[in-house]
Coordinates of C-alpha atoms in Angstrom, one line a residue:
X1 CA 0.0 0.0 0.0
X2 CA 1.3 3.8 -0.4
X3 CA 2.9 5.5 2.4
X4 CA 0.4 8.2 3.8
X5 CA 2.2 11.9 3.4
X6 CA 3.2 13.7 6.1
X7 CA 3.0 17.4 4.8
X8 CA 1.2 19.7 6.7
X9 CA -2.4 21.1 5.5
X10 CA -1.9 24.1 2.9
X11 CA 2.1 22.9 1.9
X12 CA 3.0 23.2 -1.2
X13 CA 5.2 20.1 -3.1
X14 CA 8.6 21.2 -3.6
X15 CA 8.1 20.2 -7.0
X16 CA 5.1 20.8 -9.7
X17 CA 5.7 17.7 -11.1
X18 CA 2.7 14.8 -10.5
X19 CA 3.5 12.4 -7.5
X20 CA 1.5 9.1 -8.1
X21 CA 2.5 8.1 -4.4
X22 CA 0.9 10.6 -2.7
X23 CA -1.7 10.8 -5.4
X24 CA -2.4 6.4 -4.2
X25 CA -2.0 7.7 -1.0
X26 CA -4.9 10.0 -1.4
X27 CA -7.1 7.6 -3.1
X28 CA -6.5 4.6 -0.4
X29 CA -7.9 7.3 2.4
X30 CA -11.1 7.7 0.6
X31 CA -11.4 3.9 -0.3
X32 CA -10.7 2.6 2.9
X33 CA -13.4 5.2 4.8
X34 CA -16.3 3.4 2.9
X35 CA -18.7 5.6 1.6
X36 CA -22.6 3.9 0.7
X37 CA -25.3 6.0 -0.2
X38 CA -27.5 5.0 2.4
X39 CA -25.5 5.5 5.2
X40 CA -25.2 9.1 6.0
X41 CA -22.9 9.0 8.8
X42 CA -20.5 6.7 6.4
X43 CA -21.0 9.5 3.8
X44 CA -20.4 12.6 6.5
X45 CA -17.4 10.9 7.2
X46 CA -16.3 10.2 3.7
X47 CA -16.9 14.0 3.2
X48 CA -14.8 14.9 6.3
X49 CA -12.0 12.9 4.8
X50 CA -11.8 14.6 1.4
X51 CA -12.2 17.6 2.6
X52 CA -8.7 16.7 5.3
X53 CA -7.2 16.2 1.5
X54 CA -8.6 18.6 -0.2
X55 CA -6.8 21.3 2.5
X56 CA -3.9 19.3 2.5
X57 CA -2.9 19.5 -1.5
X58 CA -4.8 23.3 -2.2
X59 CA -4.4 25.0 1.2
X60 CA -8.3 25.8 1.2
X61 CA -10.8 23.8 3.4
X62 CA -13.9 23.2 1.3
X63 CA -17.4 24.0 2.4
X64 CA -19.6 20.8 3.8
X65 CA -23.3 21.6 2.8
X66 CA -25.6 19.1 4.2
X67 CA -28.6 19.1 2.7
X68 CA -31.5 16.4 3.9
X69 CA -29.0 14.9 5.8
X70 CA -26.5 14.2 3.2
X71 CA -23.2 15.7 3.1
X72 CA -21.8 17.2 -0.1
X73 CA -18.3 18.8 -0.4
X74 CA -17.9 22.2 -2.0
X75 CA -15.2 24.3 -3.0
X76 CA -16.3 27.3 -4.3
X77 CA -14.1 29.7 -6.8
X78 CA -14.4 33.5 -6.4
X79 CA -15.3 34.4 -10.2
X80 CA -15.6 30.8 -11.6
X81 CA -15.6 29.8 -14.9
X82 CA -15.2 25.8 -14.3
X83 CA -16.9 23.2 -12.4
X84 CA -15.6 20.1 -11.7
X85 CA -18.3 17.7 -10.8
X86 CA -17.7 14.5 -9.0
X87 CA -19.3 11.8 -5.9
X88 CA -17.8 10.7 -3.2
X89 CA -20.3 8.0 -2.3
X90 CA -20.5 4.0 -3.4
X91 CA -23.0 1.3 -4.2
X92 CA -20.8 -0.4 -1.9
X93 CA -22.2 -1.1 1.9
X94 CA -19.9 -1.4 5.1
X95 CA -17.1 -4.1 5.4
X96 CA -16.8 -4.9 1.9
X97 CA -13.2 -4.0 2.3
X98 CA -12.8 -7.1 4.2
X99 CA -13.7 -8.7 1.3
X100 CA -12.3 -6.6 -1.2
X101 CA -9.3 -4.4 0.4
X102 CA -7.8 -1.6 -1.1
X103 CA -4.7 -2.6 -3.1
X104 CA -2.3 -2.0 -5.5
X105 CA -0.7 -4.6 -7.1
X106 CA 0.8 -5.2 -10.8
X107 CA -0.7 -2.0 -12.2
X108 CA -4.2 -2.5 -11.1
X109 CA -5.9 -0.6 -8.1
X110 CA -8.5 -3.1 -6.7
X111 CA -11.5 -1.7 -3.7
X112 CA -15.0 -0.5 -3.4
X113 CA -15.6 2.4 -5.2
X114 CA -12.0 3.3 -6.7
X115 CA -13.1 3.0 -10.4
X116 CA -16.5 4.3 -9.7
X117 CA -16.0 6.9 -9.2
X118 CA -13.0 7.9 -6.4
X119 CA -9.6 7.8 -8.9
X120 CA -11.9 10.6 -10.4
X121 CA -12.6 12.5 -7.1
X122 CA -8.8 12.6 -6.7
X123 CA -7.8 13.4 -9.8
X124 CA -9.8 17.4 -9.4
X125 CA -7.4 17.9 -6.0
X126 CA -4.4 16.8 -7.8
X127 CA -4.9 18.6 -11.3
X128 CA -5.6 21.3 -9.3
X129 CA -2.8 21.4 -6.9
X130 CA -0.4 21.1 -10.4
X131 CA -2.4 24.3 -11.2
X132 CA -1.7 26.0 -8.5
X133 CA 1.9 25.0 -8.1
X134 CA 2.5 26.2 -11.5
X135 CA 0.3 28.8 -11.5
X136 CA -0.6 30.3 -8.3
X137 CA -3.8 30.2 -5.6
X138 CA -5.3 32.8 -7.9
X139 CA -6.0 29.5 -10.2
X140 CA -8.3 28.2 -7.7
X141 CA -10.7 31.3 -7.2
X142 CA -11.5 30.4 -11.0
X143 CA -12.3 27.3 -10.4
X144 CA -15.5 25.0 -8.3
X145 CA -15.4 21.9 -7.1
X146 CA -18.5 19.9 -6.5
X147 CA -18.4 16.4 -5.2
X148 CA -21.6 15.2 -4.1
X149 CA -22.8 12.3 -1.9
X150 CA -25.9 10.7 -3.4
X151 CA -24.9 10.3 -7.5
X152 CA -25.2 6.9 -6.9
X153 CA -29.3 6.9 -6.1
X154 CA -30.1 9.5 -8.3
X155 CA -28.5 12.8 -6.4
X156 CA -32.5 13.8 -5.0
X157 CA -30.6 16.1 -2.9
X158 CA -28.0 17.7 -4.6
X159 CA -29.1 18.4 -7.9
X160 CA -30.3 21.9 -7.2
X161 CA -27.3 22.8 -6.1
X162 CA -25.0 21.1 -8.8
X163 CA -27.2 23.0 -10.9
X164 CA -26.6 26.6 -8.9
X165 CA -22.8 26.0 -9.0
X166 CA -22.6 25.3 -12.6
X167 CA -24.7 28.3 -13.6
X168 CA -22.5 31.6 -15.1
X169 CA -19.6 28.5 -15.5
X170 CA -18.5 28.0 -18.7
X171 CA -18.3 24.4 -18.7
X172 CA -18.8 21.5 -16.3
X173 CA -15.8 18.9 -16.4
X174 CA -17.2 15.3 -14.8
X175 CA -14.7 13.6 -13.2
X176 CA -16.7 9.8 -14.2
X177 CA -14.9 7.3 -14.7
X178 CA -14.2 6.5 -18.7
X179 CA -15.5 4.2 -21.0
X180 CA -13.5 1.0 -22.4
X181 CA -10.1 1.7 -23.1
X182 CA -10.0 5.3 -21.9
X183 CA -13.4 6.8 -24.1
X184 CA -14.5 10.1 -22.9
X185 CA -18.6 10.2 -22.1
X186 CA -19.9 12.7 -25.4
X187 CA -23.4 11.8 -24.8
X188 CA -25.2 10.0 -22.1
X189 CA -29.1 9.0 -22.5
X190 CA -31.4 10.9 -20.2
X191 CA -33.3 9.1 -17.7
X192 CA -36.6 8.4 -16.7
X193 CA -38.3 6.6 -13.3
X194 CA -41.8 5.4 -12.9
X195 CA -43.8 3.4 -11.1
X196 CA -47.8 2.9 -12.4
X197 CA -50.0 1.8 -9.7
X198 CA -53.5 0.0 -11.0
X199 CA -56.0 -0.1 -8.3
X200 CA -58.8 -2.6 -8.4
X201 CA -61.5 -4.2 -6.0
X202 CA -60.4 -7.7 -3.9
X203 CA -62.9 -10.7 -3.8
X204 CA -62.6 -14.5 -3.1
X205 CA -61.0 -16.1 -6.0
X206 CA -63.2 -19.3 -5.3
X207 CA -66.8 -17.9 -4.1
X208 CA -67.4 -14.8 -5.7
X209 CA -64.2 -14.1 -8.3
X210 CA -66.7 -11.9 -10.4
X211 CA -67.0 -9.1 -7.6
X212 CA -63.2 -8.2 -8.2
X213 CA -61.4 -6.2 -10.2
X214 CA -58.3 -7.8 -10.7
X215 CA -55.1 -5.5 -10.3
X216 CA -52.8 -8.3 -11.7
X217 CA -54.9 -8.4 -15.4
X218 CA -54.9 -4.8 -15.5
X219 CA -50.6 -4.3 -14.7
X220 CA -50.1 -7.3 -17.0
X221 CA -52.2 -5.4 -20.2
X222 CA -49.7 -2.3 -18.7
X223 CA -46.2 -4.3 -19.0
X224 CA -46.9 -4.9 -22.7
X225 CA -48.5 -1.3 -24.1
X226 CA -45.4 0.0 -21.7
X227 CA -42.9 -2.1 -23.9
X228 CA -44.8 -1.2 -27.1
X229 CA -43.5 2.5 -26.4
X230 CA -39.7 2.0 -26.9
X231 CA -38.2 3.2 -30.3
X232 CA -34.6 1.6 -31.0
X233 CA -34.0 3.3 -34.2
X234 CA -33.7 6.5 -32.1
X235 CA -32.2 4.8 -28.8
X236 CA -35.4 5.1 -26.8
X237 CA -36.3 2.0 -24.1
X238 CA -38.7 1.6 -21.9
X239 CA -37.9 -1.2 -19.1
X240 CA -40.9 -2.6 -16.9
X241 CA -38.8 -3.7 -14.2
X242 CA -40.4 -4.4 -10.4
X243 CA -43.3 -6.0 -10.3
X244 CA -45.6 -6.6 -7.4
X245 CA -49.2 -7.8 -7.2
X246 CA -52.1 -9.5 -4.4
X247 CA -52.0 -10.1 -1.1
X248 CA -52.9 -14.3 -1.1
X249 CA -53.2 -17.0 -3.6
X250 CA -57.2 -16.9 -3.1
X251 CA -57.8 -13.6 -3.4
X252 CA -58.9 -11.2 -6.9
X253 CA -55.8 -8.7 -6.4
X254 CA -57.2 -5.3 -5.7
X255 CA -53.5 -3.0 -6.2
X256 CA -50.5 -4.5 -8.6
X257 CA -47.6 -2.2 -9.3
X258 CA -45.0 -1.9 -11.9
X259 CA -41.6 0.4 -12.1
X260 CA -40.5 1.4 -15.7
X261 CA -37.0 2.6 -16.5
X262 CA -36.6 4.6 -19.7
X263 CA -33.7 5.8 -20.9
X264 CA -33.6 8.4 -24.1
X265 CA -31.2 10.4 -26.0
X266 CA -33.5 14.0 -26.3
X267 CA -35.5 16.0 -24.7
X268 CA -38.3 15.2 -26.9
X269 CA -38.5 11.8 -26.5
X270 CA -38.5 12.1 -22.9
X271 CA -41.6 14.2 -23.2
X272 CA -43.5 11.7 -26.4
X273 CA -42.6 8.5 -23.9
X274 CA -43.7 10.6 -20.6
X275 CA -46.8 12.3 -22.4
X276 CA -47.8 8.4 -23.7
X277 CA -47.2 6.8 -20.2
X278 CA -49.7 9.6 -18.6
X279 CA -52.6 8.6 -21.1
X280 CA -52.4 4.3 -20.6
X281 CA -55.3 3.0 -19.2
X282 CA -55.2 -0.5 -17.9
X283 CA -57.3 -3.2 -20.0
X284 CA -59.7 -4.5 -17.0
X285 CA -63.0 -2.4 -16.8
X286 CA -63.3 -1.3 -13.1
X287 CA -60.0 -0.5 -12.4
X288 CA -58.3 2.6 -11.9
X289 CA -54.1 3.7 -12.8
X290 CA -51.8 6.2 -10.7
X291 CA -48.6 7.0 -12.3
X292 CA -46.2 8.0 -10.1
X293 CA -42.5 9.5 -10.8
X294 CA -41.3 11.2 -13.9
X295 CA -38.2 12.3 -15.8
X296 CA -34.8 12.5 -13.5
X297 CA -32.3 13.2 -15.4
X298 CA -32.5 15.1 -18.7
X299 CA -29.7 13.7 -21.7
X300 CA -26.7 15.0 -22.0
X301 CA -27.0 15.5 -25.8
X302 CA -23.9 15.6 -28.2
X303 CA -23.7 19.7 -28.6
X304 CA -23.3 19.7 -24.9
X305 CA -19.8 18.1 -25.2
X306 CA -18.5 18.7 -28.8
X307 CA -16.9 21.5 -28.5
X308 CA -15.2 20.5 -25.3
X309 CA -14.3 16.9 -26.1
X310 CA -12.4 19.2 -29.5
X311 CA -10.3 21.5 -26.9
X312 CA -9.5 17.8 -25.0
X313 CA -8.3 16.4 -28.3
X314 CA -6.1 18.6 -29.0
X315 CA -4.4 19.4 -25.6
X316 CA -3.9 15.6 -25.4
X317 CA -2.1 15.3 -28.8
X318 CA -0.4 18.6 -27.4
X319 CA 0.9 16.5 -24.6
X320 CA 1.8 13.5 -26.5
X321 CA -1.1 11.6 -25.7
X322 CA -2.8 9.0 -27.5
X323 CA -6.0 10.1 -29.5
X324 CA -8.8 10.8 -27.3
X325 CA -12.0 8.8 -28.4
X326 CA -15.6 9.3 -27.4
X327 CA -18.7 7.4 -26.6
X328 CA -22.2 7.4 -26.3
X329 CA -23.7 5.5 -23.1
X330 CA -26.7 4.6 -21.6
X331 CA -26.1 5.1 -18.0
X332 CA -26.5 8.6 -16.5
X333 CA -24.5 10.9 -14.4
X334 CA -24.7 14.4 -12.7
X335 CA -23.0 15.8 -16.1
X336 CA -26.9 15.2 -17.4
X337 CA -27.7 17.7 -15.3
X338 CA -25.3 20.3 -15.9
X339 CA -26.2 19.9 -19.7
X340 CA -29.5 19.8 -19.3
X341 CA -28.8 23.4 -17.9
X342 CA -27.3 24.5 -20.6
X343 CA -23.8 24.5 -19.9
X344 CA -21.1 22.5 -21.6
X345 CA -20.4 19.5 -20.5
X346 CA -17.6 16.6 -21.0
X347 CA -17.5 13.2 -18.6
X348 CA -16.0 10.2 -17.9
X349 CA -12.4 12.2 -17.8
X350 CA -11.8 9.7 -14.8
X351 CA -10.4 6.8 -13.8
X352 CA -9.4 4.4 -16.9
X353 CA -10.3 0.6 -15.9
X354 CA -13.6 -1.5 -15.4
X355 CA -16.4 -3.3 -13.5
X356 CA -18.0 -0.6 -12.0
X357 CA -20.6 -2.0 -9.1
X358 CA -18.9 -5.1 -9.3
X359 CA -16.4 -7.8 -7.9
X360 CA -14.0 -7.0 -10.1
X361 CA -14.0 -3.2 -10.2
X362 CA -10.4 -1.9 -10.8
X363 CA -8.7 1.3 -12.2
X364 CA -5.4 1.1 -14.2
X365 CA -2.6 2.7 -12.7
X366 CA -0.8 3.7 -15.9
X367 CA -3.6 6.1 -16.9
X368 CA -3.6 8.4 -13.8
X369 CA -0.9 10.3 -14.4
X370 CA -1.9 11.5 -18.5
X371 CA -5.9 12.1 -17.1
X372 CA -4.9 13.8 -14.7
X373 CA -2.4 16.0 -16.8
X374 CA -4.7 16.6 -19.3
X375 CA -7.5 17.8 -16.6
X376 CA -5.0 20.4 -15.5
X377 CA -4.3 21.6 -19.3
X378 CA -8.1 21.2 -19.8
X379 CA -9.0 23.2 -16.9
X380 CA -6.4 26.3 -17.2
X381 CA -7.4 26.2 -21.5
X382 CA -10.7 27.2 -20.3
X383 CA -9.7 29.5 -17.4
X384 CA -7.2 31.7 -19.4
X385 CA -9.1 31.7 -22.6
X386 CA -10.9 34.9 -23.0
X387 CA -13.8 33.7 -25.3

């Protein structure tokens, strides 16, 4: 494991050159405080942590905001012009780490959360700290950092303020991790979340069946129009997922229930899917639907990063990197928010690596160096640039 550094909050590196020992050193802290959504105190003392490093390498303490008793970490820029969005919490619950510890070993970082989405957390502190070792604190009054602590369940309480800190910023750099072999994220789908409720009457299945209204007939006419309303030639689905139903094997099921995931790559299609969900009716006379939820995350639509992901191109080849590729995805992140706001967006400028929520999740050592050089020459492009 990496030696934990023992400079003093606020000191400066003697040198401006990237450390990858401190940098492991960093990441293991955040790993090895275990951060799941659900459990705010594990999250409140996640965001403690960060903000311990985030004094240590930029000589600032960040802000902790708690809202609804979730604790995000802020570090707010003066006259900013960048945000650099990230989360600090994991799908991961308490003790995994005795079942998978933090390590690094032939190349490969191994433990809960480091691909998704913690390399990426640290990445921002030390990108900024080569900023402002080369460059001065006046660097950091340019700049926000955001790092939330619910992405991972759909960021209910921080996307107003993701979406205040992003406003009057130029762009919004997401610190996600990348797609296979190293792809920046230039679109991802927009998300939707329902559930559709049908409501019906109970009876005695054996002595009087014909006084209910059966719930289960009506959500089982609901799970195929539902299906019916995906469109793959544009990228549209529509996903009845959870499905629940009755009370006891002799009884007419008076409420049945079904959760529908859709995931779309426009605005509009959100709205034709949502607008079409609203006006099902189930197929059993009698009973009655409630539709419950709506759209959560808007898409982060290809003009949102096009122009950004063209500035990262070419500072990469600038600094002898590889070419930089880019991807569409399905999944969704806090970057859908900060384009559906109108401001320019690139993610997955993270970690490089794999199996995010799973086993096997890992982050390649070799790539943390480059990312995070090229989110410093990223960043101070869009800070000193004029336009």
């Amino acid at each position: 494991m990496p030696s934990v550094p023992t400079s003093e909050p606020g000191q400066r590196s003697e040198s401006s050159r990237f450390d990858l020992p401190e940098f492991l050193a960093d990441l293991e802290r955040l790993v090895t405080i275990e951060s799941p959504s659900a459990d705010h105190d594990a999250v409140a003392r996640s965001a403690v942590v960060l903000s311990d490093v985030i004094q240590r390498r930029l000589g600032r303490r960040p802000e902790i905001q708690r809202i609804d008793g979730v604790d995000h970490v802020v570090l707010q820029g003066r006259e900013s012009r960048v945000l650099l969005l990230g989360h600090h919490d994991t799908v991961w619950p308490i003790g995994s780490l005795a079942e998978l510890p933090f390590t690094v070993q032939r190349g490969i970082i191994r433990g809960p959360g480091c691909f998704d989405m913690l390399v990426g957390v640290v990445q921002i502190v030390h990108a900024l700290a080569l900023l402002r070792d080369r460059h001065g604190d006046a660097v950091l009054d340019q700049v926000t950092v955001l790092v939330t602590g619910d992405e991972e369940v759909g960021s209910v309480t921080s996307r107003d303020l993701i979406e205040s800190r992003a406003a009057g910023c130029r762009a919004a750099l997401v610190l996600e991790a990348a797609g296979p072999g190293g792809a920046l994220k230039t679109e991802r789908k927009g998300v939707s979340l329902y559930e559709l409720e049908v409501l019906g009457r109970a009876a005695h299945s054996g002595l009087e069946p014909e006084r209910g209204i059966n719930a289960t007939v009506g959500v089982a006419h609901l799970v195929i129009a539902l299906a019916a309303l995906a469109d793959p030639a544009v990228g549209t689905t529509v996903t009845p997922t959870l499905l629940s139903s009755g009370t006891t094997g002799n009884t007419v099921p008076d409420r049945a229930t079904v959760a529908v995931d859709v995931r779309a790559t426009t605005v509009a299609e959100q709205k034709r899917v949502d607008a079409e969900i609203r006006s099902l009716r189930p197929g059993v006379e009698g009973a009655t639907i409630a539709v419950h939820g709506g759209v959560n995350r808007p898409p982060l639509e290809a003009a949102a990063s096009a122009a950004l992901f063209a500035r990262a191109a070419k500072l990469a080849a600038d600094l002898g990197h590889p070419p930089l590729t880019g991807m569409a995805v399905g999944g969704a992140s806090d970057g859908n928010f900060t384009a559906g706001a109108g401001i320019a967006t690139l993610d997955g400028l993270g970690a490089v690596g794999g199996g995010a929520h799973a086993r096997d999740e890992h982050a390649e050592v070799s790539a943390i160096q480059p990312r995070t050089e090229l989110l410093a020459a990223l960043v101070r492009d869009l800070i000193s640039d004029g336009s």
